[in-house]
Amino acid sequence: MNLDWLLEYNPILLALFAALFTWALTALGAAMVFFFKQINQKVLNSMLGFAAGVMIAASFWSLLKPAIEMTEARGETGWIPAVVGFLSGGAFLLIIDNILPHLHLGLKMDKAEGIKTTWKRSVLLVLAITLHNIPEGLAVGVAFGALASNPEAGALAGAVALAMGIGLQNFPEGAAVSIPLRREGFSRLKAFNYGQLSGAVEPIAAVIGAYLVLVVTPILPYALSFAAGAMIFVVVEELIPESQTGNETDLSTIGAMLGFATMMLLDVALG
């Protein structure tokens, strides 16, 4: 795939376009609520497992590995920014998780996390899903922002592969949001709107990530690792536990394996 022509564009603009693509696939997945009122638990577990697998693979192949290689190419110790950035990303999401009011699907209002508030259940449900999408948007933004210091077709292809992988897992994730909302009594249109709205944070986070990398170039390896840590936090804290609901845990495990393999294939083949 010849992507050289894309290198002429501003990395921030490319990050925005890529994140708009991932948001569009979230909306496309959320649109499944117009065709289905319920979602089989086996299917839901498989989709959530697939999303977890994609994010785990993206965290290493698209973020941590390039961060380590970039640092070593400068003659520095590769593991330092990888470890520091990775743990910082996880700590950042931990803080947000404890501050931002949110409620996970299927739980009662007294199980809401974050600062106590009088916000409606619908708002808390959407905020819980929005929390998932912040690190995904950051990852896309940082990957495209990296093109400013490494304007090569290979780096661009890797960023495109990351956006494709995240977009691919956003489709089932969108459905996994809107359809359960429909089951909770929301109208189809309202469930769709909330489902696609959960992905709206990705373009915002992508632009912020790309801009920060462009302004402070030396932080790039740390920024890549930061995004990886944030994504792994979401996977371990939310996606994996939610995918293990019920007795069909093998399906969520298979989904995770397939998601990992798919993202690995995209990154290695394109990057």
PDB file of C-alpha atoms in Angstrom:
ATOM      1  CA  MET A   1       0.000   0.000   0.000  1.00  0.00           C
ATOM      2  CA  ASN A   2       1.546   3.323  -1.100  1.00  0.00           C
ATOM      3  CA  LEU A   3       0.786   5.951   1.510  1.00  0.00           C
ATOM      4  CA  ASP A   4       3.596   8.396   0.674  1.00  0.00           C
ATOM      5  CA  TRP A   5       1.204  11.061  -0.584  1.00  0.00           C
ATOM      6  CA  LEU A   6      -0.359  11.341   2.858  1.00  0.00           C
ATOM      7  CA  LEU A   7       2.935  12.487   4.348  1.00  0.00           C
ATOM      8  CA  GLU A   8       2.387  15.941   2.850  1.00  0.00           C
ATOM      9  CA  TYR A   9      -0.505  16.606   5.243  1.00  0.00           C
ATOM     10  CA  ASN A  10      -0.372  18.064   8.754  1.00  0.00           C
ATOM     11  CA  PRO A  11      -0.115  15.250  11.361  1.00  0.00           C
ATOM     12  CA  ILE A  12      -2.804  16.910  13.495  1.00  0.00           C
ATOM     13  CA  LEU A  13      -5.170  16.953  10.529  1.00  0.00           C
ATOM     14  CA  LEU A  14      -4.391  13.310   9.792  1.00  0.00           C
ATOM     15  CA  ALA A  15      -5.032  12.442  13.454  1.00  0.00           C
ATOM     16  CA  LEU A  16      -8.383  14.212  13.288  1.00  0.00           C
ATOM     17  CA  PHE A  17      -9.412  12.369  10.102  1.00  0.00           C
ATOM     18  CA  ALA A  18      -8.310   9.033  11.555  1.00  0.00           C
ATOM     19  CA  ALA A  19     -10.240   9.601  14.787  1.00  0.00           C
ATOM     20  CA  LEU A  20     -13.309  10.713  12.848  1.00  0.00           C
ATOM     21  CA  PHE A  21     -13.051   7.365  11.054  1.00  0.00           C
ATOM     22  CA  THR A  22     -12.969   5.457  14.355  1.00  0.00           C
ATOM     23  CA  TRP A  23     -15.910   7.531  15.616  1.00  0.00           C
ATOM     24  CA  ALA A  24     -17.853   6.772  12.430  1.00  0.00           C
ATOM     25  CA  LEU A  25     -17.399   3.036  12.999  1.00  0.00           C
ATOM     26  CA  THR A  26     -18.605   3.470  16.574  1.00  0.00           C
ATOM     27  CA  ALA A  27     -21.734   5.148  15.183  1.00  0.00           C
ATOM     28  CA  LEU A  28     -22.125   2.395  12.590  1.00  0.00           C
ATOM     29  CA  GLY A  29     -22.004  -0.221  15.321  1.00  0.00           C
ATOM     30  CA  ALA A  30     -24.425   1.770  17.463  1.00  0.00           C
ATOM     31  CA  ALA A  31     -26.832   1.805  14.490  1.00  0.00           C
ATOM     32  CA  MET A  32     -27.322  -1.939  14.989  1.00  0.00           C
ATOM     33  CA  VAL A  33     -29.868  -0.953  17.635  1.00  0.00           C
ATOM     34  CA  PHE A  34     -32.287  -0.129  14.804  1.00  0.00           C
ATOM     35  CA  PHE A  35     -32.222  -3.799  13.785  1.00  0.00           C
ATOM     36  CA  PHE A  36     -31.896  -5.592  17.117  1.00  0.00           C
ATOM     37  CA  LYS A  37     -33.569  -4.931  20.461  1.00  0.00           C
ATOM     38  CA  GLN A  38     -31.485  -7.435  22.373  1.00  0.00           C
ATOM     39  CA  ILE A  39     -28.029  -8.872  22.053  1.00  0.00           C
ATOM     40  CA  ASN A  40     -27.156 -12.441  22.944  1.00  0.00           C
ATOM     41  CA  GLN A  41     -24.789 -12.633  25.916  1.00  0.00           C
ATOM     42  CA  LYS A  42     -22.507 -14.984  23.984  1.00  0.00           C
ATOM     43  CA  VAL A  43     -22.230 -12.494  21.138  1.00  0.00           C
ATOM     44  CA  LEU A  44     -21.682  -9.594  23.536  1.00  0.00           C
ATOM     45  CA  ASN A  45     -18.918 -11.462  25.370  1.00  0.00           C
ATOM     46  CA  SER A  46     -17.232 -12.309  22.070  1.00  0.00           C
ATOM     47  CA  MET A  47     -17.370  -8.689  20.894  1.00  0.00           C
ATOM     48  CA  LEU A  48     -16.004  -7.311  24.142  1.00  0.00           C
ATOM     49  CA  GLY A  49     -13.266  -9.944  24.109  1.00  0.00           C
ATOM     50  CA  PHE A  50     -12.376  -8.990  20.526  1.00  0.00           C
ATOM     51  CA  ALA A  51     -12.149  -5.321  21.517  1.00  0.00           C
ATOM     52  CA  ALA A  52      -9.880  -6.230  24.429  1.00  0.00           C
ATOM     53  CA  GLY A  53      -7.612  -8.276  22.162  1.00  0.00           C
ATOM     54  CA  VAL A  54      -7.270  -5.444  19.654  1.00  0.00           C
ATOM     55  CA  MET A  55      -6.379  -2.951  22.376  1.00  0.00           C
ATOM     56  CA  ILE A  56      -3.806  -5.256  23.960  1.00  0.00           C
ATOM     57  CA  ALA A  57      -2.095  -5.874  20.614  1.00  0.00           C
ATOM     58  CA  ALA A  58      -2.219  -2.182  19.676  1.00  0.00           C
ATOM     59  CA  SER A  59      -0.657  -1.277  23.013  1.00  0.00           C
ATOM     60  CA  PHE A  60       2.450  -3.296  22.194  1.00  0.00           C
ATOM     61  CA  TRP A  61       2.819  -3.386  18.412  1.00  0.00           C
ATOM     62  CA  SER A  62       1.728   0.185  17.697  1.00  0.00           C
ATOM     63  CA  LEU A  63       2.813   2.003  20.862  1.00  0.00           C
ATOM     64  CA  LEU A  64       5.283   0.339  23.232  1.00  0.00           C
ATOM     65  CA  LYS A  65       7.481  -1.311  20.601  1.00  0.00           C
ATOM     66  CA  PRO A  66       7.928   1.906  18.547  1.00  0.00           C
ATOM     67  CA  ALA A  67       8.606   3.853  21.773  1.00  0.00           C
ATOM     68  CA  ILE A  68      11.384   1.465  22.765  1.00  0.00           C
ATOM     69  CA  GLU A  69      12.906   1.395  19.268  1.00  0.00           C
ATOM     70  CA  MET A  70      12.754   5.189  18.996  1.00  0.00           C
ATOM     71  CA  THR A  71      14.532   5.654  22.316  1.00  0.00           C
ATOM     72  CA  GLU A  72      17.232   3.102  21.519  1.00  0.00           C
ATOM     73  CA  ALA A  73      17.807   4.767  18.125  1.00  0.00           C
ATOM     74  CA  ARG A  74      18.730   7.914  20.058  1.00  0.00           C
ATOM     75  CA  GLY A  75      21.310   5.942  22.004  1.00  0.00           C
ATOM     76  CA  GLU A  76      19.261   6.040  25.192  1.00  0.00           C
ATOM     77  CA  THR A  77      17.912   3.285  27.458  1.00  0.00           C
ATOM     78  CA  GLY A  78      14.792   1.976  25.747  1.00  0.00           C
ATOM     79  CA  TRP A  79      12.886   0.695  28.744  1.00  0.00           C
ATOM     80  CA  ILE A  80      12.861   3.939  30.758  1.00  0.00           C
ATOM     81  CA  PRO A  81      10.253   5.914  28.756  1.00  0.00           C
ATOM     82  CA  ALA A  82       8.329   2.695  28.110  1.00  0.00           C
ATOM     83  CA  VAL A  83       7.945   1.882  31.804  1.00  0.00           C
ATOM     84  CA  VAL A  84       7.491   5.462  33.025  1.00  0.00           C
ATOM     85  CA  GLY A  85       5.006   6.350  30.296  1.00  0.00           C
ATOM     86  CA  PHE A  86       3.098   3.061  30.628  1.00  0.00           C
ATOM     87  CA  LEU A  87       2.604   3.386  34.384  1.00  0.00           C
ATOM     88  CA  SER A  88       1.753   7.088  34.050  1.00  0.00           C
ATOM     89  CA  GLY A  89      -0.983   6.241  31.536  1.00  0.00           C
ATOM     90  CA  GLY A  90      -2.473   3.696  33.904  1.00  0.00           C
ATOM     91  CA  ALA A  91      -2.274   6.145  36.826  1.00  0.00           C
ATOM     92  CA  PHE A  92      -3.997   8.835  34.738  1.00  0.00           C
ATOM     93  CA  LEU A  93      -6.935   6.544  33.938  1.00  0.00           C
ATOM     94  CA  LEU A  94      -7.100   5.423  37.567  1.00  0.00           C
ATOM     95  CA  ILE A  95      -7.484   9.043  38.681  1.00  0.00           C
ATOM     96  CA  ILE A  96     -10.131   9.733  36.011  1.00  0.00           C
ATOM     97  CA  ASP A  97     -11.944   6.511  36.985  1.00  0.00           C
ATOM     98  CA  ASN A  98     -12.146   7.664  40.603  1.00  0.00           C
ATOM     99  CA  ILE A  99     -13.189  11.231  39.782  1.00  0.00           C
ATOM    100  CA  LEU A 100     -15.499  11.024  36.751  1.00  0.00           C
ATOM    101  CA  PRO A 101     -19.039   9.976  37.760  1.00  0.00           C
ATOM    102  CA  HIS A 102     -20.038   6.914  35.702  1.00  0.00           C
ATOM    103  CA  LEU A 103     -22.116   3.752  35.822  1.00  0.00           C
ATOM    104  CA  HIS A 104     -21.460   0.502  34.015  1.00  0.00           C
ATOM    105  CA  LEU A 105     -24.209  -1.252  32.062  1.00  0.00           C
ATOM    106  CA  GLY A 106     -26.349  -3.650  34.042  1.00  0.00           C
ATOM    107  CA  LEU A 107     -25.518  -2.146  37.440  1.00  0.00           C
ATOM    108  CA  LYS A 108     -27.803  -0.306  39.833  1.00  0.00           C
ATOM    109  CA  MET A 109     -27.410   3.398  40.606  1.00  0.00           C
ATOM    110  CA  ASP A 110     -25.820   2.672  43.986  1.00  0.00           C
ATOM    111  CA  LYS A 111     -22.935   1.033  42.087  1.00  0.00           C
ATOM    112  CA  ALA A 112     -22.007   4.283  40.313  1.00  0.00           C
ATOM    113  CA  GLU A 113     -18.305   5.127  40.543  1.00  0.00           C
ATOM    114  CA  GLY A 114     -16.472   8.426  40.835  1.00  0.00           C
ATOM    115  CA  ILE A 115     -17.618  11.554  42.633  1.00  0.00           C
ATOM    116  CA  LYS A 116     -21.193  11.307  43.873  1.00  0.00           C
ATOM    117  CA  THR A 117     -23.649  13.271  41.768  1.00  0.00           C
ATOM    118  CA  THR A 118     -27.351  13.688  41.015  1.00  0.00           C
ATOM    119  CA  TRP A 119     -26.847  13.176  37.272  1.00  0.00           C
ATOM    120  CA  LYS A 120     -29.309  10.929  35.476  1.00  0.00           C
ATOM    121  CA  ARG A 121     -28.609   7.250  34.921  1.00  0.00           C
ATOM    122  CA  SER A 122     -28.401   7.752  31.150  1.00  0.00           C
ATOM    123  CA  VAL A 123     -25.625  10.332  31.541  1.00  0.00           C
ATOM    124  CA  LEU A 124     -23.647   8.095  33.889  1.00  0.00           C
ATOM    125  CA  LEU A 125     -23.959   5.143  31.494  1.00  0.00           C
ATOM    126  CA  VAL A 126     -22.604   7.175  28.576  1.00  0.00           C
ATOM    127  CA  LEU A 127     -19.743   8.555  30.663  1.00  0.00           C
ATOM    128  CA  ALA A 128     -18.689   5.003  31.524  1.00  0.00           C
ATOM    129  CA  ILE A 129     -18.320   4.152  27.841  1.00  0.00           C
ATOM    130  CA  THR A 130     -16.730   7.509  27.051  1.00  0.00           C
ATOM    131  CA  LEU A 131     -14.012   6.651  29.547  1.00  0.00           C
ATOM    132  CA  HIS A 132     -13.092   3.693  27.305  1.00  0.00           C
ATOM    133  CA  ASN A 133     -12.563   5.921  24.288  1.00  0.00           C
ATOM    134  CA  ILE A 134     -10.201   8.517  25.763  1.00  0.00           C
ATOM    135  CA  PRO A 135      -7.056   6.334  25.543  1.00  0.00           C
ATOM    136  CA  GLU A 136      -8.041   5.125  22.071  1.00  0.00           C
ATOM    137  CA  GLY A 137      -8.229   8.694  20.793  1.00  0.00           C
ATOM    138  CA  LEU A 138      -4.942   9.567  22.499  1.00  0.00           C
ATOM    139  CA  ALA A 139      -3.258   6.560  20.904  1.00  0.00           C
ATOM    140  CA  VAL A 140      -4.364   7.577  17.418  1.00  0.00           C
ATOM    141  CA  GLY A 141      -3.322  11.189  17.981  1.00  0.00           C
ATOM    142  CA  VAL A 142       0.116  10.311  19.341  1.00  0.00           C
ATOM    143  CA  ALA A 143       0.751   7.827  16.516  1.00  0.00           C
ATOM    144  CA  PHE A 144       0.011  10.428  13.844  1.00  0.00           C
ATOM    145  CA  GLY A 145       1.777  13.186  15.778  1.00  0.00           C
ATOM    146  CA  ALA A 146       4.899  11.017  15.677  1.00  0.00           C
ATOM    147  CA  LEU A 147       5.039  11.574  11.905  1.00  0.00           C
ATOM    148  CA  ALA A 148       6.445  15.054  12.515  1.00  0.00           C
ATOM    149  CA  SER A 149       9.705  13.529  13.779  1.00  0.00           C
ATOM    150  CA  ASN A 150       9.558  10.386  11.656  1.00  0.00           C
ATOM    151  CA  PRO A 151       7.941  11.290   8.307  1.00  0.00           C
ATOM    152  CA  GLU A 152       8.388   7.918   6.645  1.00  0.00           C
ATOM    153  CA  ALA A 153       5.868   5.745   4.860  1.00  0.00           C
ATOM    154  CA  GLY A 154       6.456   2.924   7.349  1.00  0.00           C
ATOM    155  CA  ALA A 155       5.580   5.108  10.337  1.00  0.00           C
ATOM    156  CA  LEU A 156       2.513   6.425   8.529  1.00  0.00           C
ATOM    157  CA  ALA A 157       1.404   2.913   7.650  1.00  0.00           C
ATOM    158  CA  GLY A 158       1.741   1.926  11.306  1.00  0.00           C
ATOM    159  CA  ALA A 159      -0.436   4.860  12.377  1.00  0.00           C
ATOM    160  CA  VAL A 160      -3.010   3.961   9.731  1.00  0.00           C
ATOM    161  CA  ALA A 161      -2.969   0.338  10.915  1.00  0.00           C
ATOM    162  CA  LEU A 162      -3.598   1.516  14.482  1.00  0.00           C
ATOM    163  CA  ALA A 163      -6.561   3.639  13.384  1.00  0.00           C
ATOM    164  CA  MET A 164      -7.939   0.733  11.358  1.00  0.00           C
ATOM    165  CA  GLY A 165      -7.600  -1.649  14.297  1.00  0.00           C
ATOM    166  CA  ILE A 166      -9.261   0.690  16.762  1.00  0.00           C
ATOM    167  CA  GLY A 167     -11.998   1.453  14.246  1.00  0.00           C
ATOM    168  CA  LEU A 168     -12.529  -2.259  13.691  1.00  0.00           C
ATOM    169  CA  GLN A 169     -13.099  -2.918  17.381  1.00  0.00           C
ATOM    170  CA  ASN A 170     -15.218   0.217  17.718  1.00  0.00           C
ATOM    171  CA  PHE A 171     -17.916  -1.299  15.525  1.00  0.00           C
ATOM    172  CA  PRO A 172     -18.822  -4.140  17.913  1.00  0.00           C
ATOM    173  CA  GLU A 173     -18.174  -1.812  20.843  1.00  0.00           C
ATOM    174  CA  GLY A 174     -20.774   0.633  19.491  1.00  0.00           C
ATOM    175  CA  ALA A 175     -23.317  -2.170  19.260  1.00  0.00           C
ATOM    176  CA  ALA A 176     -22.328  -3.362  22.722  1.00  0.00           C
ATOM    177  CA  VAL A 177     -23.308   0.072  24.035  1.00  0.00           C
ATOM    178  CA  SER A 178     -26.492   0.954  22.152  1.00  0.00           C
ATOM    179  CA  ILE A 179     -28.271  -2.419  22.246  1.00  0.00           C
ATOM    180  CA  PRO A 180     -27.988  -2.879  26.030  1.00  0.00           C
ATOM    181  CA  LEU A 181     -29.207   0.718  26.427  1.00  0.00           C
ATOM    182  CA  ARG A 182     -32.257  -0.254  24.370  1.00  0.00           C
ATOM    183  CA  ARG A 183     -32.795  -3.188  26.710  1.00  0.00           C
ATOM    184  CA  GLU A 184     -32.746  -0.761  29.643  1.00  0.00           C
ATOM    185  CA  GLY A 185     -35.768   1.033  28.208  1.00  0.00           C
ATOM    186  CA  PHE A 186     -34.224   3.680  25.954  1.00  0.00           C
ATOM    187  CA  SER A 187     -35.836   4.391  22.590  1.00  0.00           C
ATOM    188  CA  ARG A 188     -33.894   3.155  19.553  1.00  0.00           C
ATOM    189  CA  LEU A 189     -32.969   6.697  18.529  1.00  0.00           C
ATOM    190  CA  LYS A 190     -31.860   7.675  22.019  1.00  0.00           C
ATOM    191  CA  ALA A 191     -29.838   4.476  22.427  1.00  0.00           C
ATOM    192  CA  PHE A 192     -28.141   5.136  19.079  1.00  0.00           C
ATOM    193  CA  ASN A 193     -27.388   8.741  19.968  1.00  0.00           C
ATOM    194  CA  TYR A 194     -25.835   7.782  23.284  1.00  0.00           C
ATOM    195  CA  GLY A 195     -23.925   4.931  21.650  1.00  0.00           C
ATOM    196  CA  GLN A 196     -22.327   7.062  18.959  1.00  0.00           C
ATOM    197  CA  LEU A 197     -21.832   9.959  21.378  1.00  0.00           C
ATOM    198  CA  SER A 198     -19.564   7.769  23.479  1.00  0.00           C
ATOM    199  CA  GLY A 199     -17.081   7.788  20.582  1.00  0.00           C
ATOM    200  CA  ALA A 200     -17.175  11.565  20.089  1.00  0.00           C
ATOM    201  CA  VAL A 201     -14.342  11.984  22.588  1.00  0.00           C
ATOM    202  CA  GLU A 202     -11.899  10.158  20.273  1.00  0.00           C
ATOM    203  CA  PRO A 203     -11.372  13.004  17.741  1.00  0.00           C
ATOM    204  CA  ILE A 204     -10.913  15.454  20.627  1.00  0.00           C
ATOM    205  CA  ALA A 205      -8.375  13.223  22.401  1.00  0.00           C
ATOM    206  CA  ALA A 206      -6.609  12.521  19.090  1.00  0.00           C
ATOM    207  CA  VAL A 207      -6.096  16.208  18.303  1.00  0.00           C
ATOM    208  CA  ILE A 208      -4.834  16.867  21.838  1.00  0.00           C
ATOM    209  CA  GLY A 209      -2.426  13.924  21.664  1.00  0.00           C
ATOM    210  CA  ALA A 210      -1.058  14.906  18.254  1.00  0.00           C
ATOM    211  CA  TYR A 211      -0.681  18.561  19.269  1.00  0.00           C
ATOM    212  CA  LEU A 212       1.219  17.760  22.474  1.00  0.00           C
ATOM    213  CA  VAL A 213       3.623  15.502  20.602  1.00  0.00           C
ATOM    214  CA  LEU A 214       4.262  18.191  17.982  1.00  0.00           C
ATOM    215  CA  VAL A 215       4.846  20.897  20.596  1.00  0.00           C
ATOM    216  CA  VAL A 216       7.081  18.800  22.847  1.00  0.00           C
ATOM    217  CA  THR A 217       8.823  16.347  20.506  1.00  0.00           C
ATOM    218  CA  PRO A 218      11.144  14.772  23.173  1.00  0.00           C
ATOM    219  CA  ILE A 219       8.132  13.370  25.030  1.00  0.00           C
ATOM    220  CA  LEU A 220       7.107  11.195  22.070  1.00  0.00           C
ATOM    221  CA  PRO A 221       8.323   7.831  23.484  1.00  0.00           C
ATOM    222  CA  TYR A 222       6.680   8.697  26.793  1.00  0.00           C
ATOM    223  CA  ALA A 223       3.468   9.740  25.033  1.00  0.00           C
ATOM    224  CA  LEU A 224       3.308   6.482  23.056  1.00  0.00           C
ATOM    225  CA  SER A 225       3.845   4.466  26.248  1.00  0.00           C
ATOM    226  CA  PHE A 226       1.349   6.661  28.136  1.00  0.00           C
ATOM    227  CA  ALA A 227      -1.362   5.821  25.589  1.00  0.00           C
ATOM    228  CA  ALA A 228      -0.479   2.123  25.882  1.00  0.00           C
ATOM    229  CA  GLY A 229      -0.789   2.198  29.664  1.00  0.00           C
ATOM    230  CA  ALA A 230      -4.130   3.978  29.482  1.00  0.00           C
ATOM    231  CA  MET A 231      -5.486   1.385  27.036  1.00  0.00           C
ATOM    232  CA  ILE A 232      -4.299  -1.576  29.111  1.00  0.00           C
ATOM    233  CA  PHE A 233      -5.950  -0.038  32.184  1.00  0.00           C
ATOM    234  CA  VAL A 234      -9.274   0.064  30.339  1.00  0.00           C
ATOM    235  CA  VAL A 235      -8.840  -3.507  29.125  1.00  0.00           C
ATOM    236  CA  VAL A 236      -8.087  -4.949  32.562  1.00  0.00           C
ATOM    237  CA  GLU A 237     -10.459  -2.714  34.531  1.00  0.00           C
ATOM    238  CA  GLU A 238     -13.471  -2.829  32.233  1.00  0.00           C
ATOM    239  CA  LEU A 239     -13.419  -4.875  29.032  1.00  0.00           C
ATOM    240  CA  ILE A 240     -12.124  -8.209  30.313  1.00  0.00           C
ATOM    241  CA  PRO A 241     -14.406  -8.339  33.408  1.00  0.00           C
ATOM    242  CA  GLU A 242     -17.435  -7.329  31.308  1.00  0.00           C
ATOM    243  CA  SER A 243     -16.580  -9.921  28.654  1.00  0.00           C
ATOM    244  CA  GLN A 244     -16.517 -12.674  31.297  1.00  0.00           C
ATOM    245  CA  THR A 245     -20.157 -12.226  32.310  1.00  0.00           C
ATOM    246  CA  GLY A 246     -22.134 -15.464  32.389  1.00  0.00           C
ATOM    247  CA  ASN A 247     -20.883 -18.978  31.732  1.00  0.00           C
ATOM    248  CA  GLU A 248     -19.592 -18.548  28.161  1.00  0.00           C
ATOM    249  CA  THR A 249     -16.134 -17.291  29.121  1.00  0.00           C
ATOM    250  CA  ASP A 250     -14.440 -19.381  26.420  1.00  0.00           C
ATOM    251  CA  LEU A 251     -16.087 -17.224  23.757  1.00  0.00           C
ATOM    252  CA  SER A 252     -14.727 -14.012  25.236  1.00  0.00           C
ATOM    253  CA  THR A 253     -11.266 -15.602  25.394  1.00  0.00           C
ATOM    254  CA  ILE A 254     -11.493 -16.703  21.771  1.00  0.00           C
ATOM    255  CA  GLY A 255     -12.685 -13.207  20.847  1.00  0.00           C
ATOM    256  CA  ALA A 256      -9.664 -11.699  22.613  1.00  0.00           C
ATOM    257  CA  MET A 257      -7.306 -14.053  20.753  1.00  0.00           C
ATOM    258  CA  LEU A 258      -8.883 -13.161  17.415  1.00  0.00           C
ATOM    259  CA  GLY A 259      -8.771  -9.444  18.228  1.00  0.00           C
ATOM    260  CA  PHE A 260      -5.098  -9.643  19.155  1.00  0.00           C
ATOM    261  CA  ALA A 261      -4.257 -11.595  16.015  1.00  0.00           C
ATOM    262  CA  THR A 262      -6.198  -9.166  13.822  1.00  0.00           C
ATOM    263  CA  MET A 263      -4.435  -6.094  15.218  1.00  0.00           C
ATOM    264  CA  MET A 264      -1.056  -7.812  15.066  1.00  0.00           C
ATOM    265  CA  LEU A 265      -1.693  -8.728  11.432  1.00  0.00           C
ATOM    266  CA  LEU A 266      -2.682  -5.167  10.545  1.00  0.00           C
ATOM    267  CA  ASP A 267       0.301  -3.605  12.271  1.00  0.00           C
ATOM    268  CA  VAL A 268       2.930  -6.025  10.971  1.00  0.00           C
ATOM    269  CA  ALA A 269       1.527  -6.206   7.450  1.00  0.00           C
ATOM    270  CA  LEU A 270       1.050  -2.444   7.024  1.00  0.00           C
ATOM    271  CA  GLY A 271       3.762  -1.092   9.298  1.00  0.00           C
TER     272      GLY A 271
END
